XYZ file of C-alpha atoms in Angstrom:
430
model
C 75.235 31.721 0.726
C 73.179 33.350 -2.514
C 72.882 37.051 -2.123
C 69.243 36.794 -3.050
C 68.937 34.193 0.113
C 70.828 36.272 2.302
C 67.842 39.032 1.989
C 66.144 38.231 5.379
C 69.226 38.041 7.475
C 72.947 36.832 7.977
C 73.878 35.414 10.788
C 77.809 35.436 11.037
C 79.299 37.542 8.106
C 82.626 36.324 8.663
C 81.382 32.627 7.749
C 80.065 34.242 4.893
C 83.182 35.766 3.515
C 84.721 32.136 3.765
C 82.243 30.690 1.557
C 83.146 29.533 -2.018
C 81.038 32.637 -3.260
C 82.743 35.139 -1.457
C 86.351 33.286 -1.863
C 85.214 33.744 -5.746
C 84.086 37.185 -5.699
C 82.782 39.211 -1.941
C 81.563 42.242 -3.279
C 78.176 41.597 -3.958
C 77.726 40.112 -0.333
C 79.637 43.416 0.843
C 77.270 45.503 -1.092
C 74.036 43.817 0.776
C 76.014 43.830 4.212
C 76.820 47.398 3.846
C 73.079 48.235 2.467
C 71.115 45.771 5.077
C 73.203 45.221 8.544
C 76.221 47.608 7.798
C 76.909 47.279 11.536
C 76.706 43.689 12.021
C 76.837 41.238 14.761
C 78.205 38.211 13.856
C 77.558 34.781 15.912
C 80.736 34.939 17.577
C 79.659 38.461 19.291
C 81.857 40.663 17.492
C 80.565 43.559 15.343
C 81.947 44.499 11.715
C 81.321 47.846 10.537
C 81.080 47.942 6.321
C 80.058 51.496 5.412
C 82.871 54.122 4.105
C 82.227 56.590 6.674
C 81.574 54.591 9.922
C 84.953 52.635 9.171
C 86.838 55.983 8.612
C 85.363 57.479 11.917
C 86.265 53.937 13.859
C 90.113 54.265 12.774
C 90.321 57.627 13.386
C 88.452 57.307 16.749
C 91.363 54.804 18.144
C 91.878 56.229 21.491
C 88.932 58.245 21.847
C 86.060 55.799 21.410
C 88.095 53.029 20.861
C 91.053 51.183 22.416
C 92.864 48.198 21.958
C 92.842 45.031 24.463
C 94.922 45.850 27.365
C 97.247 42.642 28.465
C 94.653 41.464 31.009
C 91.996 40.914 28.524
C 93.656 38.697 26.031
C 91.873 35.854 27.417
C 89.088 37.241 26.899
C 89.374 38.585 23.543
C 91.555 35.835 22.355
C 90.397 32.761 24.298
C 93.053 30.599 22.774
C 95.954 32.978 23.542
C 96.996 31.311 26.555
C 98.344 28.533 24.392
C 98.952 30.191 21.306
C 102.279 31.837 20.284
C 100.978 33.692 17.366
C 98.424 35.616 19.382
C 100.681 36.721 21.893
C 103.086 38.118 19.226
C 100.206 39.922 17.815
C 98.908 41.600 20.988
C 102.233 42.820 21.788
C 102.948 44.247 18.423
C 102.125 48.432 17.833
C 98.872 47.754 16.508
C 97.451 46.460 19.457
C 99.039 49.516 21.953
C 97.599 52.447 22.739
C 99.170 55.814 23.648
C 101.456 56.424 25.640
C 102.795 53.003 24.729
C 101.829 53.160 20.994
C 103.445 56.485 20.950
C 107.061 55.208 22.353
C 106.897 52.310 19.817
C 105.995 54.584 17.044
C 108.929 57.350 17.719
C 111.660 54.498 17.890
C 110.584 52.446 14.906
C 109.847 55.795 12.623
C 113.315 57.643 13.740
C 115.008 54.802 11.649
C 112.251 53.193 9.335
C 111.811 56.603 7.120
C 110.857 58.086 4.154
C 114.562 58.348 3.085
C 115.189 55.023 4.522
C 112.975 53.396 2.471
C 113.353 55.973 -0.978
C 116.832 54.263 -0.302
C 115.686 50.990 -1.145
C 114.163 52.067 -5.363
C 117.491 51.075 -6.589
C 117.318 47.959 -5.310
C 113.566 47.538 -6.161
C 114.190 48.465 -9.433
C 116.986 46.024 -9.671
C 115.005 43.244 -8.533
C 112.380 43.535 -10.934
C 114.066 43.664 -13.505
C 115.796 40.717 -12.693
C 112.700 39.001 -11.940
C 111.214 40.005 -15.571
C 114.521 38.845 -17.214
C 113.674 35.222 -15.539
C 110.341 35.030 -17.222
C 111.176 36.176 -20.240
C 112.788 33.022 -22.005
C 110.073 31.025 -21.061
C 107.247 33.739 -22.182
C 108.831 34.380 -25.462
C 109.027 30.481 -25.871
C 104.843 30.808 -25.772
C 105.309 28.973 -22.378
C 102.981 30.340 -19.542
C 104.591 31.185 -16.520
C 102.790 31.771 -12.740
C 103.433 35.453 -12.472
C 102.445 35.109 -8.966
C 105.092 32.616 -7.944
C 107.753 34.278 -9.746
C 107.343 37.832 -9.473
C 104.688 38.610 -7.435
C 105.863 36.618 -4.260
C 109.308 36.956 -4.675
C 109.598 40.621 -5.281
C 108.661 41.677 -1.626
C 110.503 38.706 -0.257
C 113.786 39.955 -1.557
C 113.058 43.357 -1.120
C 112.579 42.737 2.631
C 115.709 40.637 2.321
C 117.313 44.346 1.649
C 115.429 46.014 4.269
C 116.461 43.509 6.929
C 119.853 42.633 5.550
C 119.076 38.838 5.156
C 120.612 36.549 2.961
C 117.883 35.691 0.280
C 117.774 31.724 1.162
C 116.708 32.321 4.476
C 114.160 35.107 3.573
C 112.699 32.372 1.260
C 112.433 29.710 4.285
C 110.808 32.378 6.338
C 108.485 33.045 3.967
C 107.486 29.845 2.997
C 105.567 29.962 6.564
C 103.832 33.406 6.539
C 100.475 32.542 4.877
C 99.931 29.834 7.618
C 100.609 32.536 10.004
C 98.311 35.045 8.376
C 95.404 32.561 8.172
C 95.701 31.338 11.633
C 95.417 34.901 13.003
C 91.919 35.092 11.601
C 88.715 35.470 14.164
C 87.591 32.020 13.197
C 90.724 30.123 12.400
C 90.160 26.405 13.339
C 92.588 24.867 15.689
C 94.549 22.759 13.210
C 95.115 26.224 11.686
C 96.304 27.968 14.466
C 98.703 25.088 15.500
C 100.129 25.684 11.893
C 100.302 29.390 12.848
C 102.051 29.458 15.739
C 104.919 26.277 14.497
C 105.494 29.009 11.780
C 105.705 32.042 14.419
C 108.417 30.100 16.483
C 110.729 29.745 13.381
C 110.743 33.662 12.335
C 110.628 34.184 16.501
C 113.813 32.062 16.677
C 115.298 33.213 13.636
C 114.585 36.865 14.137
C 116.091 36.297 17.863
C 119.265 35.369 16.549
C 119.327 37.894 13.891
C 119.222 40.785 16.223
C 122.217 39.465 18.357
C 124.082 38.950 15.010
C 123.409 42.566 13.862
C 124.543 43.831 17.469
C 127.742 42.539 16.835
C 128.077 42.785 13.256
C 125.948 45.790 12.041
C 125.405 46.618 8.516
C 123.645 49.400 6.428
C 120.071 47.777 7.072
C 117.086 48.308 9.593
C 117.657 45.723 11.531
C 120.870 47.356 12.546
C 119.768 50.916 12.797
C 117.075 49.743 15.226
C 119.393 47.740 17.309
C 121.753 50.360 17.456
C 122.345 52.938 19.840
C 121.288 56.659 19.373
C 123.164 59.709 20.698
C 120.127 61.595 20.564
C 117.938 59.223 22.360
C 118.836 57.095 24.850
C 115.728 54.955 24.665
C 116.079 51.367 22.983
C 113.712 48.981 21.507
C 113.923 45.840 23.654
C 114.814 42.658 21.927
C 111.021 41.445 22.426
C 109.735 44.508 21.196
C 112.270 44.240 18.233
C 110.810 40.376 17.524
C 107.367 41.374 17.590
C 107.939 44.360 15.492
C 110.248 42.661 12.605
C 107.335 39.293 13.021
C 104.380 42.269 12.403
C 106.235 43.759 9.311
C 106.794 40.512 7.859
C 103.084 39.246 7.953
C 101.686 43.266 7.396
C 104.116 43.530 4.175
C 104.707 40.179 2.496
C 101.466 38.606 1.333
C 99.829 41.810 1.204
C 102.091 43.085 -1.551
C 102.275 40.716 -3.357
C 98.426 40.457 -3.610
C 98.319 43.971 -4.549
C 100.861 43.485 -7.529
C 98.673 40.289 -8.422
C 95.462 42.377 -8.773
C 97.406 45.189 -10.164
C 98.505 43.038 -13.544
C 94.960 41.781 -13.605
C 93.605 45.212 -13.777
C 96.506 45.760 -16.879
C 94.926 43.168 -18.617
C 91.189 43.371 -17.793
C 91.207 47.144 -18.607
C 93.768 47.936 -21.552
C 92.088 51.152 -22.207
C 93.496 52.427 -18.857
C 97.324 51.161 -19.644
C 98.139 54.840 -20.937
C 98.207 55.497 -17.004
C 101.561 53.125 -16.467
C 103.173 54.798 -19.440
C 103.061 58.316 -18.473
C 104.855 60.388 -15.055
C 104.930 59.324 -11.543
C 101.866 61.204 -10.829
C 99.824 58.963 -13.190
C 101.451 55.595 -11.929
C 100.692 56.756 -8.542
C 97.227 57.236 -9.609
C 97.017 53.821 -11.342
C 98.104 52.320 -8.129
C 96.277 53.822 -5.828
C 93.114 52.631 -7.641
C 94.330 49.211 -7.455
C 94.700 49.272 -3.784
C 91.153 51.054 -3.345
C 89.363 48.501 -5.385
C 91.060 45.350 -4.436
C 92.332 45.593 -1.196
C 94.525 42.987 -0.315
C 92.764 42.709 3.677
C 89.377 42.230 3.631
C 88.560 43.387 7.269
C 91.182 44.380 10.044
C 92.960 41.902 12.204
C 93.155 43.498 15.330
C 90.314 44.048 17.647
C 89.265 47.580 18.678
C 87.349 47.712 22.066
C 84.756 50.224 22.244
C 85.280 52.341 25.091
C 81.779 52.978 25.876
C 78.066 52.440 24.174
C 78.542 53.717 20.695
C 75.250 53.772 18.380
C 76.044 53.449 14.849
C 72.805 53.456 12.305
C 70.587 52.602 14.846
C 72.560 50.117 16.529
C 74.294 49.801 19.868
C 77.591 48.948 20.137
C 78.113 47.893 23.939
C 81.334 49.013 25.912
C 84.100 46.578 25.845
C 82.501 44.941 22.542
C 85.412 43.991 19.776
C 84.690 45.533 16.416
C 86.515 45.144 13.410
C 86.446 46.910 10.188
C 85.466 45.674 6.553
C 88.070 47.515 4.536
C 87.121 46.150 1.124
C 83.065 46.754 1.682
C 84.288 50.641 2.448
C 86.741 50.896 -0.355
C 83.779 49.808 -2.577
C 80.752 52.343 -0.877
C 79.267 54.756 -3.702
C 78.839 57.504 -0.729
C 82.921 57.342 -0.542
C 83.740 56.328 -4.222
C 80.975 57.498 -7.167
C 80.592 54.053 -9.336
C 82.868 52.244 -6.781
C 83.167 49.038 -9.122
C 84.605 50.502 -11.834
C 88.404 50.666 -12.263
C 89.435 54.706 -12.766
C 92.960 55.749 -11.916
C 91.613 59.309 -12.393
C 89.843 59.260 -9.177
C 93.573 59.875 -7.758
C 94.971 61.820 -10.285
C 97.143 64.925 -8.650
C 96.035 63.976 -5.117
C 97.949 63.348 -1.781
C 98.798 59.528 -2.101
C 95.725 57.860 -0.234
C 93.048 60.550 -0.874
C 90.462 61.230 -4.015
C 90.109 63.826 -6.042
C 86.934 64.677 -3.676
C 88.888 64.161 -0.475
C 87.848 60.625 0.505
C 90.386 58.427 1.967
C 91.327 54.740 0.655
C 91.521 52.737 3.704
C 93.465 49.816 2.709
C 96.099 51.177 4.514
C 94.110 51.959 7.371
C 94.270 55.286 8.803
C 94.623 57.377 12.026
C 97.586 56.442 14.732
C 97.322 53.049 13.223
C 98.146 53.582 9.733
C 100.326 51.367 8.241
C 104.117 52.023 8.553
C 104.837 49.988 5.414
C 102.487 51.727 3.057
C 105.134 53.990 1.402
C 107.055 50.653 0.600
C 104.222 48.835 -0.506
C 103.425 51.752 -2.850
C 107.372 51.505 -4.093
C 107.214 48.397 -5.437
C 103.958 48.416 -7.032
C 105.343 51.750 -9.039
C 108.512 50.266 -9.614
C 107.422 47.272 -11.249
C 103.602 47.992 -13.098
C 105.240 50.453 -15.523
C 108.197 47.652 -16.484
C 105.526 44.589 -16.820
C 104.097 46.851 -19.222
C 106.576 47.982 -21.580
C 108.449 44.329 -21.355
C 105.428 42.236 -21.940
C 102.710 44.667 -23.658
C 101.083 41.689 -25.105
C 100.858 39.871 -21.865
C 97.756 38.015 -21.382
C 95.995 35.091 -19.033
C 96.883 31.684 -19.569
C 94.085 30.559 -17.744
C 91.844 32.012 -14.748
C 93.844 32.675 -11.680
C 93.787 30.621 -8.328
C 92.699 32.367 -5.313
C 93.626 31.426 -1.891
C 90.452 30.015 0.043
C 90.981 32.881 2.787
C 88.191 34.772 3.891
C 90.766 36.939 5.658
C 92.828 38.148 2.753
C 92.106 38.319 -0.729
C 94.893 36.484 -2.225
C 96.553 33.940 -4.996
C 97.397 30.485 -5.259
C 98.650 30.907 -8.995
C 98.166 33.607 -11.611
C 99.196 32.014 -15.109
C 100.003 33.956 -17.643
C 101.543 34.035 -21.464
C 102.140 36.424 -24.110
C 99.350 36.858 -26.397
C 101.039 35.554 -29.893
C 98.349 37.116 -32.077
C 98.134 40.682 -30.701
C 102.181 40.509 -30.636
C 102.004 39.504 -34.574
């Protein structure tokens, strides 16, 4: 649908986001939605919020105005949950839980998945980055095109997760091959074949993690899975095997494809805005500003996959969201809201210089990792991979250029890629 044709009404924003025009560039439609139908009711009955202030409020109000679906409500909000492993796994993740269950799960995860534990991965991430760039260099230096998406953006988070979970690299690559299908199957408008493909992938992941938990219990190592299955002298509470599998499944889905997409978008920003590359040649604060702006301007996840259920009738922008309605937030639209970020389409790392992660210089929150009690627990790990990668790519290949236009995944949910061909610019190099 052309944005000009949309001005009368939009029956279903989710369907529009899946259109070829929005796959290519969803932001003109998001701008129209934000300005004309910011509290949108889709044909399915789902509500979609697109203004920064409304999204921020909704994320903050979880536990008050909104809640996750109760176990007995799965059939209502996920009609295919009775036969879908993927939907049942998603329903069991921490993102779908409310206090006190959420509080308990977050505490058990956070005692091992700590800032220090993640920071200990930094040398491994730097080593993996260097090795992947070394692997790309010969072909680039021969003047050949290299698919940076496959050779670097996908490979880095796969190998980092292998280190984090204590997996053989081949096992990690095998698991990762099915992640895209699982993520697509969880979209609200996934077809039955897409959901079946997701369930097949989830079954493989579930079986693998079930076996991994047993192996780590009998032969623990210095990895996050071993820590999570181990006993703690100061806390007798432990995660059950089902809770562990759900958590690992959620971490894999939430942190792999999205991190790859963020790396791809960051490289595209480097190539599109060479005048901003100086941020990557500065100190950690400057690199952080560049990373945050990439995450704001091109959020890998367009809208929230997990439902937030209205606990009462809620009025937003003159629209009443009825009690028990399923509400989603259009994260990417909120990040491009001019009421949240001035001149939002402009790529400007200065808006995040010298601030806390995710906060702009005028105090507005970047929404890509969520907010409130469901803030993404893997945010630091994703940021670290970007911060370790981008300065090294810039330093190693200063004349990097697109070999041809990137190919995007035909997804309404994720802003991801199938290929990102790059080459060295011989003229610039000369």
